[in-house]
Amino acid sequence: MYVNVHEGTGSPVNTRRKFLQSATSLAIGASLPATAADSRIKTSSVTDTEPTTRVSLNGLWQFHLDSGKVGQTNGWYQQNQATDSWQDVIVPHTWQVGQESAEYFGTAWYRRQLDVPRDWRDQTVRIEFEGVFHSATAWLNGSEVGKHLRKGYTAFEFDITHLLHPGASNLLAVMVNSDFDSRMLPRGHSSDWTHDGGIYRPVTVLITPRIYIARVDVDAVPDLANGFANVDISVVIRNSSDREFKGRLSVHAIEEETGLTVLEGSDENPVEIAPVAQITRSLPTFKIEKPKLWHFDAPNLYSLTVALGGTGGGHEFTTTFGIRSIEAKDGSFWLNGERIGLMGVERMAGSNPNYGMVEPASWIEHDHGDLKNLNCVFTRVHWPQDKRVLDYCDRHGIFIQTEVPTWGPDTFKDMKDEPDPEIMQNGLEQLQEMIARDRNHPCIFSWGLCNEINGQNPSAYKFAKQMYEEAKRLNPRRLRSYASNSLQRNADNDVAKLMDFIEWNEYYESWYPGTSEDLRRNLEEIHQAFPDKPIVISEYGWCACTPDRPEGDSRRVRVLRDHTRVCRETKFVGGLIFFCYNDYRTHIGDQGTGVMKQRIHGVVDLFGSRKPSYSALREESSPVESLECSGNPNLFSVTVRTRNSVPAYTVNGYKLRGILYGFANIPLECREASLSTLKPGESTSVPLQFKEKEGATRVEFDVVRPTGFSAMTTVWMP
């Protein structure tokens, strides 16, 4: 059973060990302050549990291209192979950023030695690959351990316990293939981004007891009317031993910001697992009182540890989650009970030629900090992302739709009434793996199923329908959609009608002939076809991708402003995602060569240098419509007005900050004032006074979000 502790009354976590040795006798749904709960916790027979030991395999590996596909025949995975011709590389690695191998798509090999301590002998040892593009076959000490084929953006693992030589050096070899493949998604050459081959995301060895927790799924939904949250936990447990296991599960949750305990207890029902078996245990729903909800302006997180204890030892698994509700109803989006209109911009990962898809944490943080500076609170991506991207979005407040890479109408070329079974299966497997890894992230707004597939084509329609149904089965509480490019006519025939909300990639004045007024007409038609569903413009912008559309950033600014204005005036567009943040590397690029092959589509270039359109996008994406000041440093009156159409949401916990600069651009004084809570379309005036009254050359005023990012800037000059 569970002890449920009122939020704000629990004491800080003392030690995890103390918790893991305790159980409770309270009924499910009981809720007591920590002081009362402590007196009723009973010591159980559960032994100490340990977290997974993680050993990084990032770093020095040997690497060899295999254009002739002879490596497997010649036994490159064997210990006694000569490696004089092999190259030293640092994994994560892609060969696509090398000038000589930038255009190579095919097979390559990686090798490294793995020293295995003797004390791993009685453990389960797995190797986890966070991303290999797109196919991997691994060997340990000359024996094959597993394959992960034609799924280039999802994580996978192999159990290598039975092939290890404890107390000795072990050879790990991985064959990678990045050929364009018609049996997978993205299919063949259909996609428009960089196909960087290699072990391009981190590799880790996972050491656990023989009975271990493989995954914990958390669904946390607030009951807004009654002031608590319902939290459902599902635990996947594996027994890799040859003996039956009996034990118990314990849970412990804290607020990450404060360390306060919000849940502590154990399940009274024993866990029983047969040898070499896997089970899924769903725990009874429990409550968190007065939860701190997740919001892009208040990204509150909780940490949950689930422990499995038994007479032979135990294992614990920790995950992070947030509590929030997202609904699509009455033609709008609702976040935690508030009607919202969202705006943002899409980023194409892997576009910096210095890194390709092997993006270090510093570059991920650079780009997503830039997105936050652009007032991006809503984005989407064409493929499952590095988990560090999702961690950033969780902790800094960006909603994201992450997608199966079903890209383009050529995905269903030469198919008639049904999708090809192999393509269908590949899509389902990628969806399943994406949801399994990422479902606990509160930043995930929705699951994306496809992009620009011509959703009125029968085979594409049936593919998207089956993907929708599978996503709903796996994660019924999260929204699902697909980005359509086929709503310009006969919208009610499109598979978009099955989705939870409508997504439309809108390219009037670029890929589509017409004007912003054609956009208005088309939006009205889509709304009439789906009056109860919110519409998201999932892409719009200006691409200098054809000879008749030369690069011109002023044109990008005009399209941004005109099309955004039309969408605001309709009042039923619930979200806007500009495409895109960056010029991006792509194998079908019309500009540049080799590692610099690209499409010009962004408000920054490949290296992150800002174009004039950057400032325009930042301004249009702000929930603040205007920021005006009058007066002088003796006394300013600053008026803040919020937008009443997308992006539109309550501005709560924001501050007004003014920095006074003097001669030689020296900042001399900073003043701040809290803003009152403003609903969409409301305004407030704030006085701000400086002590430095002489020599002021300018004052910069910022409206600052609770997360510390500026939402709007204006400058006063004497």
XYZ file of C-alpha atoms in Angstrom:
718
model
C 0.000 0.000 0.000
C 1.015 3.642 -0.116
C 1.607 6.564 2.144
C 0.567 9.761 0.360
C 2.171 12.845 1.835
C 0.642 16.318 1.437
C 2.785 18.503 -0.813
C 4.625 21.076 1.249
C 4.385 19.167 4.553
C 6.888 16.409 3.881
C 10.416 16.613 5.192
C 13.423 16.693 2.842
C 14.744 13.346 1.750
C 17.217 11.953 4.277
C 18.680 8.973 2.525
C 17.330 6.702 -0.185
C 18.489 3.694 1.770
C 16.207 4.522 4.722
C 13.229 4.669 2.383
C 14.105 1.467 0.583
C 14.067 -0.496 3.839
C 10.587 0.682 4.815
C 7.024 -0.299 3.973
C 3.589 0.885 5.080
C 0.274 -0.514 6.145
C -1.900 2.414 5.025
C -4.793 1.924 2.654
C -4.537 3.019 -0.943
C -5.563 6.651 -1.321
C -4.758 7.591 2.293
C -3.101 10.962 2.633
C -1.197 12.022 5.732
C 1.359 14.645 6.677
C 4.900 13.295 6.827
C 4.952 13.426 10.641
C 1.933 11.160 10.864
C 3.102 8.905 8.066
C 6.513 8.356 9.659
C 4.913 6.899 12.778
C 3.065 4.279 10.756
C 5.848 3.103 8.464
C 6.793 -0.472 9.190
C 10.159 -2.037 8.535
C 9.877 -4.741 5.898
C 12.054 -7.717 5.050
C 13.088 -6.110 1.782
C 16.865 -6.068 1.512
C 18.968 -3.168 0.309
C 18.516 -2.231 -3.305
C 21.012 -0.672 -5.659
C 20.639 1.509 -8.742
C 21.931 0.491 -12.138
C 25.683 0.886 -12.481
C 26.410 2.777 -15.696
C 29.787 2.525 -17.435
C 30.284 4.825 -20.409
C 31.713 3.365 -23.599
C 32.090 6.801 -25.150
C 35.616 7.613 -26.189
C 38.290 5.901 -28.255
C 37.167 3.229 -30.732
C 38.679 1.849 -33.931
C 36.814 2.562 -37.153
C 36.883 1.311 -40.746
C 34.674 2.006 -43.774
C 33.542 -1.107 -45.621
C 32.514 0.021 -49.088
C 33.048 -3.479 -50.445
C 30.931 -5.077 -47.699
C 33.663 -7.603 -46.938
C 33.979 -7.054 -43.180
C 31.602 -9.752 -42.044
C 32.968 -12.327 -44.492
C 36.521 -11.526 -43.406
C 35.686 -11.709 -39.719
C 36.336 -8.115 -38.683
C 34.487 -8.932 -35.466
C 37.117 -11.513 -34.443
C 39.769 -10.828 -31.802
C 42.759 -11.821 -33.954
C 42.117 -9.403 -36.833
C 44.867 -7.005 -37.877
C 43.789 -3.390 -37.356
C 46.723 -1.490 -38.851
C 44.435 0.082 -41.462
C 41.783 1.046 -38.923
C 41.348 4.639 -37.805
C 41.058 5.889 -34.221
C 37.813 7.850 -33.658
C 35.896 9.214 -30.695
C 32.432 7.722 -30.199
C 29.788 9.161 -30.479
C 30.922 9.459 -34.084
C 29.666 9.998 -37.625
C 31.809 9.725 -40.724
C 29.549 12.215 -42.536
C 31.439 15.218 -41.085
C 34.714 14.029 -42.621
C 35.404 15.803 -45.903
C 36.467 12.590 -47.677
C 33.554 10.496 -46.385
C 30.781 13.123 -46.339
C 29.049 11.581 -49.354
C 29.509 7.941 -48.276
C 26.338 6.012 -47.442
C 26.957 2.362 -46.694
C 28.622 -0.023 -44.259
C 31.266 0.751 -41.642
C 32.704 -0.947 -38.572
C 33.570 0.014 -34.997
C 35.697 -1.983 -32.512
C 36.896 -1.501 -28.957
C 38.130 -3.519 -25.987
C 35.927 -3.781 -22.909
C 37.606 -4.654 -19.598
C 35.188 -6.672 -17.470
C 35.705 -6.873 -13.670
C 35.263 -10.246 -12.013
C 32.408 -8.949 -9.859
C 30.212 -8.615 -12.942
C 30.033 -12.421 -13.025
C 26.813 -12.597 -10.990
C 25.164 -9.555 -12.569
C 23.076 -8.915 -15.665
C 25.103 -6.843 -18.109
C 23.497 -4.984 -20.985
C 24.884 -2.605 -23.559
C 22.710 0.366 -24.482
C 23.012 2.287 -27.741
C 21.110 5.579 -27.685
C 21.288 5.923 -31.463
C 22.929 4.197 -34.444
C 22.033 5.244 -37.962
C 20.427 3.254 -39.198
C 21.236 -0.432 -38.696
C 23.535 -2.142 -36.217
C 24.769 -5.690 -35.693
C 26.956 -6.275 -32.632
C 29.413 -9.030 -31.696
C 31.136 -9.740 -28.399
C 34.207 -11.963 -28.372
C 33.368 -13.206 -31.844
C 29.726 -14.137 -31.143
C 26.763 -12.138 -32.384
C 24.763 -10.506 -29.584
C 22.001 -8.846 -31.568
C 20.701 -6.677 -34.404
C 18.760 -3.427 -34.517
C 17.849 -2.882 -38.139
C 16.427 0.057 -40.098
C 15.523 2.161 -37.043
C 18.046 4.957 -36.900
C 16.678 7.242 -34.165
C 15.489 5.000 -31.345
C 17.512 3.538 -28.474
C 18.111 -0.188 -28.085
C 20.025 -2.588 -25.880
C 21.539 -6.079 -25.957
C 22.013 -8.466 -23.031
C 25.669 -9.518 -23.233
C 25.884 -11.395 -19.906
C 26.285 -14.857 -21.396
C 29.171 -13.841 -23.678
C 31.304 -11.922 -21.187
C 34.723 -13.059 -20.012
C 34.891 -11.639 -16.447
C 38.326 -10.587 -15.312
C 39.563 -10.259 -18.885
C 39.470 -7.961 -21.893
C 36.510 -8.454 -24.233
C 36.212 -7.362 -27.870
C 33.068 -5.469 -28.833
C 32.497 -4.989 -32.581
C 29.619 -3.195 -34.278
C 28.754 -3.224 -37.974
C 26.761 -0.136 -39.017
C 24.868 0.442 -42.232
C 23.470 3.753 -43.528
C 22.428 2.805 -47.076
C 19.258 4.444 -48.364
C 16.753 1.658 -47.789
C 13.250 1.260 -49.229
C 12.221 -1.111 -46.406
C 12.384 1.471 -43.609
C 11.331 4.947 -42.482
C 12.455 7.336 -43.772
C 11.975 5.355 -46.959
C 14.756 5.491 -49.522
C 15.684 9.044 -50.503
C 12.315 10.477 -49.440
C 13.495 12.499 -46.436
C 14.903 16.021 -46.395
C 17.589 16.057 -43.705
C 21.079 14.715 -43.145
C 21.563 10.928 -43.004
C 24.630 10.823 -40.759
C 25.830 7.237 -40.459
C 27.559 5.921 -37.366
C 27.270 5.340 -33.633
C 26.212 8.954 -33.259
C 24.730 8.934 -29.745
C 26.217 7.707 -26.422
C 26.913 4.035 -25.633
C 26.662 2.704 -22.074
C 27.106 -0.598 -20.261
C 24.306 -1.226 -17.726
C 25.057 -3.516 -14.760
C 22.156 -4.700 -12.608
C 21.130 -7.666 -10.467
C 19.780 -10.672 -12.346
C 16.255 -9.516 -11.445
C 15.886 -5.902 -12.431
C 13.465 -3.133 -13.372
C 13.712 -2.495 -17.094
C 11.298 0.450 -17.368
C 8.890 2.542 -15.334
C 5.957 4.301 -17.038
C 4.322 7.213 -15.226
C 1.028 8.958 -16.023
C 0.405 11.961 -13.748
C -2.810 13.904 -14.335
C -4.099 16.732 -12.141
C -7.617 16.809 -10.762
C -7.961 20.569 -11.083
C -11.315 20.788 -9.324
C -10.150 18.980 -6.193
C -6.512 20.047 -5.972
C -4.648 16.765 -6.281
C -3.033 14.613 -8.959
C -3.695 11.000 -9.857
C -0.467 9.142 -10.573
C -0.432 5.748 -12.290
C 2.776 3.710 -12.366
C 3.518 0.679 -14.507
C 6.723 -1.299 -13.904
C 8.407 -3.665 -16.370
C 10.445 -6.298 -14.498
C 12.783 -8.937 -15.913
C 14.135 -12.078 -14.302
C 17.237 -13.152 -16.213
C 18.167 -15.794 -13.632
C 17.327 -19.510 -13.612
C 15.350 -19.234 -10.367
C 11.879 -18.006 -9.508
C 11.888 -14.597 -7.832
C 9.602 -13.299 -5.072
C 9.785 -9.771 -3.745
C 8.031 -6.433 -3.329
C 7.928 -3.041 -4.995
C 8.469 0.237 -3.151
C 7.985 3.783 -4.410
C 9.423 7.126 -3.381
C 8.775 10.471 -5.072
C 10.158 13.934 -4.344
C 9.850 17.424 -5.732
C 13.083 18.001 -7.596
C 13.271 21.697 -6.683
C 12.836 21.311 -2.927
C 13.658 17.671 -2.235
C 10.372 17.353 -0.326
C 8.833 13.903 -0.247
C 5.396 13.621 -1.847
C 5.070 9.827 -1.866
C 6.650 7.066 0.183
C 5.538 3.473 0.605
C 5.406 -0.048 -0.763
C 2.995 -2.376 -2.507
C 1.594 -5.083 -0.230
C 1.084 -7.482 -3.156
C 4.183 -9.623 -3.759
C 5.938 -9.750 -7.104
C 6.474 -13.255 -8.469
C 8.460 -13.852 -11.663
C 9.337 -17.168 -13.253
C 12.918 -17.829 -14.402
C 13.940 -16.040 -17.600
C 10.666 -14.134 -17.781
C 9.322 -10.592 -17.953
C 6.200 -9.139 -16.364
C 4.498 -5.749 -16.229
C 3.063 -4.719 -12.859
C 0.574 -1.861 -12.751
C 0.441 -0.300 -9.304
C -2.755 1.089 -7.784
C -3.393 4.757 -8.508
C -2.066 7.077 -5.832
C -2.543 10.768 -5.153
C -0.243 13.739 -4.739
C -1.924 16.546 -2.842
C -1.533 20.149 -4.005
C 0.785 19.243 -6.886
C 3.057 21.748 -8.563
C 1.947 21.581 -12.171
C 4.288 21.514 -15.176
C 3.957 24.513 -17.494
C 6.383 25.978 -20.018
C 6.706 28.988 -17.691
C 6.880 26.793 -14.574
C 8.581 23.512 -15.525
C 8.108 21.759 -12.176
C 9.487 18.216 -12.052
C 9.233 15.243 -9.737
C 11.712 12.395 -9.271
C 10.324 8.903 -8.735
C 12.337 5.911 -7.524
C 10.799 2.447 -7.774
C 12.638 -0.262 -5.856
C 12.313 -4.027 -6.244
C 13.510 -5.938 -3.192
C 13.731 -9.608 -2.401
C 15.702 -12.098 -0.358
C 18.421 -12.230 -3.000
C 18.999 -8.498 -3.240
C 17.235 -5.790 -5.146
C 17.275 -3.165 -7.845
C 15.982 0.403 -8.104
C 15.006 2.551 -11.067
C 14.636 6.342 -11.053
C 12.719 8.436 -13.549
C 11.547 12.036 -13.813
C 7.981 13.139 -14.498
C 5.763 16.203 -14.490
C 2.114 16.745 -13.679
C 0.014 18.540 -16.283
C -3.069 18.109 -18.441
C -3.259 18.877 -22.158
C -6.611 18.736 -23.900
C -7.799 19.447 -27.424
C -11.468 20.409 -27.170
C -13.934 23.028 -28.385
C -11.541 23.992 -31.171
C -8.761 24.971 -28.735
C -5.903 23.642 -26.635
C -6.211 23.665 -22.853
C -3.191 23.415 -20.554
C -4.015 22.713 -16.908
C -7.512 24.045 -17.518
C -6.421 27.236 -19.282
C -7.172 27.940 -22.928
C -3.866 28.631 -24.689
C -2.469 29.521 -28.093
C 1.108 28.364 -28.652
C 3.919 29.455 -30.944
C 7.444 28.311 -31.690
C 9.935 27.220 -34.312
C 11.331 23.885 -35.499
C 15.021 23.053 -35.214
C 16.766 20.613 -37.557
C 19.325 18.698 -35.500
C 22.691 17.688 -36.958
C 23.120 20.838 -39.012
C 26.324 22.275 -37.566
C 29.062 20.934 -39.897
C 31.489 20.682 -36.987
C 29.329 18.054 -35.268
C 26.670 16.675 -37.603
C 24.351 14.419 -35.637
C 27.037 13.990 -32.961
C 25.919 17.078 -31.076
C 27.651 17.698 -27.743
C 25.605 18.835 -24.758
C 26.990 22.359 -25.151
C 25.562 22.690 -28.686
C 22.195 21.201 -27.710
C 22.017 23.750 -24.898
C 23.150 26.554 -27.226
C 20.447 25.902 -29.800
C 17.641 25.313 -27.326
C 18.642 28.342 -25.286
C 18.327 30.215 -28.560
C 14.854 28.728 -29.058
C 13.859 29.964 -25.610
C 15.216 33.414 -26.480
C 12.997 33.260 -29.573
C 9.995 32.768 -27.252
C 9.592 29.216 -28.505
C 7.315 27.251 -26.172
C 6.050 24.808 -28.826
C 8.048 22.883 -31.403
C 8.109 19.669 -33.379
C 10.810 17.498 -34.896
C 10.854 15.009 -37.766
C 12.496 12.158 -35.836
C 13.016 10.952 -32.232
C 15.575 13.198 -30.556
C 18.626 12.777 -28.370
C 17.295 12.374 -24.831
C 19.329 15.426 -23.788
C 17.029 17.494 -26.018
C 13.979 16.242 -24.135
C 15.693 16.783 -20.780
C 16.342 20.406 -21.765
C 12.725 20.886 -22.828
C 11.511 19.335 -19.559
C 13.655 21.592 -17.400
C 13.376 24.871 -19.312
C 9.833 24.703 -20.667
C 9.367 23.792 -24.336
C 6.500 21.634 -25.568
C 7.668 19.297 -28.317
C 6.039 16.897 -30.747
C 8.481 14.120 -31.523
C 7.761 12.011 -34.605
C 8.288 8.736 -36.357
C 10.341 9.671 -39.470
C 7.536 8.919 -41.935
C 8.464 11.734 -44.305
C 7.046 12.584 -47.706
C 4.588 11.131 -50.223
C 7.324 8.941 -51.723
C 6.988 6.811 -48.584
C 3.956 5.209 -50.252
C 5.120 5.295 -53.853
C 3.903 2.297 -55.905
C 1.547 1.191 -53.113
C -2.126 0.902 -53.989
C -4.828 0.373 -51.385
C -2.652 -0.915 -48.547
C 0.681 0.158 -47.069
C 3.550 -2.218 -47.660
C 3.618 -4.683 -44.695
C 7.339 -4.154 -44.101
C 6.943 -0.362 -44.021
C 3.921 -0.694 -41.742
C 5.831 -2.913 -39.322
C 8.857 -0.636 -39.354
C 6.665 2.342 -38.521
C 4.966 0.536 -35.668
C 8.283 -0.615 -34.203
C 9.763 2.883 -34.331
C 6.612 4.266 -32.700
C 6.745 1.636 -29.964
C 10.407 2.271 -29.220
C 9.948 6.052 -29.225
C 7.040 5.921 -26.785
C 8.743 3.364 -24.535
C 11.760 5.631 -24.030
C 10.128 9.065 -23.996
C 6.626 8.770 -22.554
C 7.503 10.099 -19.063
C 8.730 13.457 -20.383
C 6.191 16.181 -19.546
C 7.517 18.240 -22.465
C 6.044 15.753 -24.965
C 2.941 17.584 -26.216
C 1.911 14.951 -28.733
C 3.157 11.981 -30.711
C 3.782 12.738 -34.380
C 2.943 9.880 -36.735
C 3.857 11.141 -40.214
C 4.825 14.242 -42.188
C 3.578 15.285 -45.652
C 2.469 11.842 -46.803
C -0.560 12.967 -48.883
C -3.134 11.829 -46.354
C -5.814 11.318 -49.003
C -3.835 8.500 -50.634
C -5.459 5.191 -49.515
C -2.230 3.470 -48.462
C -0.995 6.543 -46.577
C -4.415 6.961 -44.970
C -4.435 3.387 -43.670
C -0.851 3.673 -42.442
C -1.615 6.813 -40.429
C -4.820 5.288 -39.062
C -3.011 2.207 -37.771
C -0.213 4.335 -36.298
C -2.805 6.489 -34.528
C -4.517 3.448 -33.047
C -1.227 1.993 -31.826
C -0.132 5.270 -30.229
C -3.507 5.509 -28.493
C -3.142 1.956 -27.186
C 0.366 2.567 -25.872
C -0.187 6.038 -24.394
C -3.905 6.903 -24.374
C -3.537 10.098 -22.322
C -1.312 11.898 -24.826
C -2.408 13.644 -28.010
C -1.637 12.220 -31.454
C -1.489 13.886 -34.865
C 0.302 14.094 -38.201
C 1.542 17.050 -40.249
C -0.511 17.186 -43.438
C 0.385 18.724 -46.786
C -2.908 17.702 -48.381
C -5.523 20.028 -46.874
C -5.579 22.540 -49.737
C -8.674 20.845 -51.148
C -11.226 18.239 -50.015
C -9.927 18.499 -46.446
C -12.639 16.234 -45.049
C -11.219 13.327 -47.103
C -7.845 13.569 -45.376
C -6.680 11.214 -42.631
C -6.275 14.382 -40.548
C -9.917 13.913 -39.553
C -8.928 10.912 -37.402
C -6.333 12.878 -35.432
C -6.786 14.600 -32.072
C -6.018 17.956 -33.674
C -5.252 19.222 -37.165
C -1.690 19.905 -38.305
C -1.063 21.591 -41.640
C 2.217 22.493 -43.300
C 1.298 25.778 -44.985
C 3.576 27.137 -47.719
C 1.606 29.714 -49.682
C 3.989 32.084 -51.475
C 6.675 29.392 -51.362
C 5.953 25.752 -52.221
C 2.265 26.565 -52.847
C 1.210 29.189 -55.408
C -0.976 31.918 -54.005
C -0.982 34.686 -51.416
C -1.720 35.217 -47.744
C -5.365 35.722 -48.708
C -5.388 32.206 -50.179
C -4.124 31.091 -46.784
C -7.086 32.806 -45.116
C -9.567 31.142 -47.484
C -7.939 27.739 -47.022
C -7.949 28.068 -43.232
C -11.665 28.813 -43.281
C -12.276 25.671 -45.353
C -10.231 23.520 -42.957
C -12.072 24.972 -39.977
C -15.429 24.231 -41.598
C -14.333 20.637 -42.181
C -13.151 20.200 -38.563
C -14.939 22.871 -36.470
C -14.290 21.186 -33.114
C -10.576 20.577 -33.587
C -7.786 23.115 -33.015
C -5.560 23.803 -36.007
C -1.780 23.944 -35.759
C 0.235 25.403 -38.604
C 2.969 22.828 -38.177
C 5.254 24.474 -40.752
C 5.308 27.811 -42.566
C 8.075 30.053 -43.832
C 10.263 30.858 -46.796
C 12.609 28.361 -48.404
C 15.195 29.571 -50.897
C 15.340 26.058 -52.300
C 14.658 26.547 -56.021
C 16.134 28.837 -58.684
C 12.983 30.961 -58.786
C 13.198 31.560 -55.002
C 16.609 33.093 -54.257
C 17.624 33.708 -50.664
C 16.272 36.971 -49.337
C 15.809 37.320 -45.611
C 13.479 40.294 -46.021
C 11.096 37.973 -47.886
C 11.278 35.536 -44.965
C 10.326 38.334 -42.581
C 7.389 39.405 -44.734
C 6.014 35.858 -45.019
C 6.418 35.392 -41.268
C 4.568 38.590 -40.393
C 1.805 38.365 -43.015
C 0.970 34.702 -42.449
C 1.117 35.024 -38.669
C -1.270 38.001 -38.878
C -3.783 36.024 -40.954
C -3.668 33.096 -38.522
C -4.265 35.424 -35.578
C -7.229 37.037 -37.276
C -8.989 33.701 -37.824
C -9.148 33.130 -34.024
C -9.303 29.331 -34.419
C -5.611 28.596 -35.032
C -4.292 27.142 -31.774
C -0.619 26.839 -32.632
C 2.065 28.136 -34.998
C 5.441 26.518 -35.669
C 7.717 28.464 -37.996
C 10.061 26.493 -40.254
C 12.718 26.805 -39.436
C 15.243 27.841 -36.808
C 18.347 26.951 -38.800
C 19.540 26.437 -42.327
C 19.989 22.691 -42.313
C 22.242 19.989 -43.675
C 20.455 17.557 -45.994
C 21.442 14.967 -48.562
C 19.165 16.708 -51.103
C 20.520 20.170 -50.379
C 20.648 22.666 -53.238
C 23.388 24.799 -51.654
C 26.920 23.830 -50.615
C 28.895 20.642 -51.071
C 30.048 17.736 -48.945
C 29.514 18.322 -45.249
C 28.091 21.779 -46.097
C 25.314 20.498 -48.371
C 22.229 22.326 -47.100
C 18.916 24.076 -47.586
C 18.514 27.764 -46.770
C 15.400 27.974 -44.644
C 16.323 29.354 -41.222
C 16.627 32.491 -39.136
C 20.194 31.396 -38.293
C 22.816 29.786 -40.520
C 24.514 26.400 -40.060
C 26.817 27.796 -37.377
C 24.074 29.616 -35.477
C 24.786 33.145 -36.738
C 21.589 35.196 -36.602
C 19.908 36.727 -39.629
C 17.642 39.821 -39.382
C 14.630 37.484 -39.448
C 15.708 36.167 -36.024
C 14.564 39.391 -34.323
C 11.285 39.365 -36.248
C 10.549 35.794 -35.158
C 11.382 36.621 -31.529
C 8.971 39.540 -31.614
C 6.128 37.661 -33.315
C 6.461 34.669 -30.964
C 6.193 36.701 -27.772
C 3.020 36.638 -25.645
C 3.733 40.350 -25.091
C 2.210 42.418 -27.869
C 3.825 45.711 -26.856
C 6.260 47.129 -24.313
C 6.212 50.922 -24.107
C 7.994 53.296 -21.769
C 7.664 57.001 -21.028
C 9.501 59.319 -18.680
C 13.165 59.303 -17.736
C 15.481 57.609 -15.219
C 13.958 59.798 -12.515
C 10.694 57.907 -13.044
C 9.638 55.666 -15.901
C 6.157 54.387 -16.557
C 6.357 51.109 -18.481
C 3.220 49.599 -20.043
C 3.010 45.910 -20.901
C 0.194 44.586 -23.096
C -0.329 40.888 -23.862
C -1.629 39.378 -27.094
C -5.204 38.201 -27.348
C -4.460 35.708 -30.144
C -1.776 33.139 -30.811
C 0.544 33.074 -28.956
C -1.869 33.843 -26.145
C -1.749 32.571 -22.579
C -1.810 33.953 -19.045
C 1.367 35.821 -18.152
C 1.985 34.833 -14.538
C 5.091 35.386 -12.413
C 6.773 37.632 -14.988
C 9.017 40.563 -14.056
C 9.923 43.876 -15.601
C 13.676 44.471 -15.582
C 15.466 47.672 -16.501
C 19.246 48.020 -16.919
C 20.702 51.535 -17.141
C 23.875 51.952 -19.226
C 26.337 54.812 -19.063
C 29.348 55.995 -21.046
C 31.298 53.288 -22.921
C 28.315 50.917 -22.697
C 28.912 50.254 -18.993
C 25.885 48.798 -17.126
C 25.445 50.941 -14.009
C 22.178 49.929 -12.412
C 19.509 47.205 -12.557
C 15.942 47.602 -11.302
C 13.162 45.018 -11.247
C 9.456 45.019 -10.524
C 6.929 42.193 -10.473
C 4.169 42.241 -13.066
C 0.609 41.497 -12.090
C -0.960 38.404 -13.632
C -2.185 39.288 -17.122
C -4.668 37.308 -19.156
C -4.593 37.499 -22.964
C -5.339 41.018 -24.176
C -4.788 42.693 -20.800
C -2.276 45.414 -19.927
C -0.600 46.955 -16.897
C 1.630 49.977 -16.215
C 4.596 49.710 -13.849
C 6.693 52.554 -12.365
C 10.468 52.055 -12.369
C 12.906 54.540 -10.849
C 16.708 54.665 -11.035
C 19.187 56.258 -8.639
C 21.693 56.891 -11.460
C 20.196 59.995 -13.020
C 23.226 61.505 -14.722
C 25.057 60.180 -17.738
C 22.523 57.551 -18.800
C 23.063 56.683 -22.455
C 20.216 54.174 -22.637
C 17.986 51.922 -20.562
C 17.090 48.412 -21.744
C 13.741 47.129 -20.512
C 12.913 43.414 -20.594
C 9.810 41.444 -19.715
C 11.350 38.380 -18.063
C 9.687 34.978 -17.805
C 9.773 33.004 -14.527
C 12.340 30.751 -16.231
C 14.688 33.739 -16.644
C 14.356 34.142 -20.418
C 13.394 37.499 -21.894
C 10.006 37.648 -23.627
C 10.285 41.204 -24.991
C 12.886 43.997 -25.062
C 12.638 47.724 -25.693
C 15.279 50.442 -25.376
C 14.890 54.008 -24.068
C 17.354 56.591 -25.376
C 17.666 60.135 -23.948
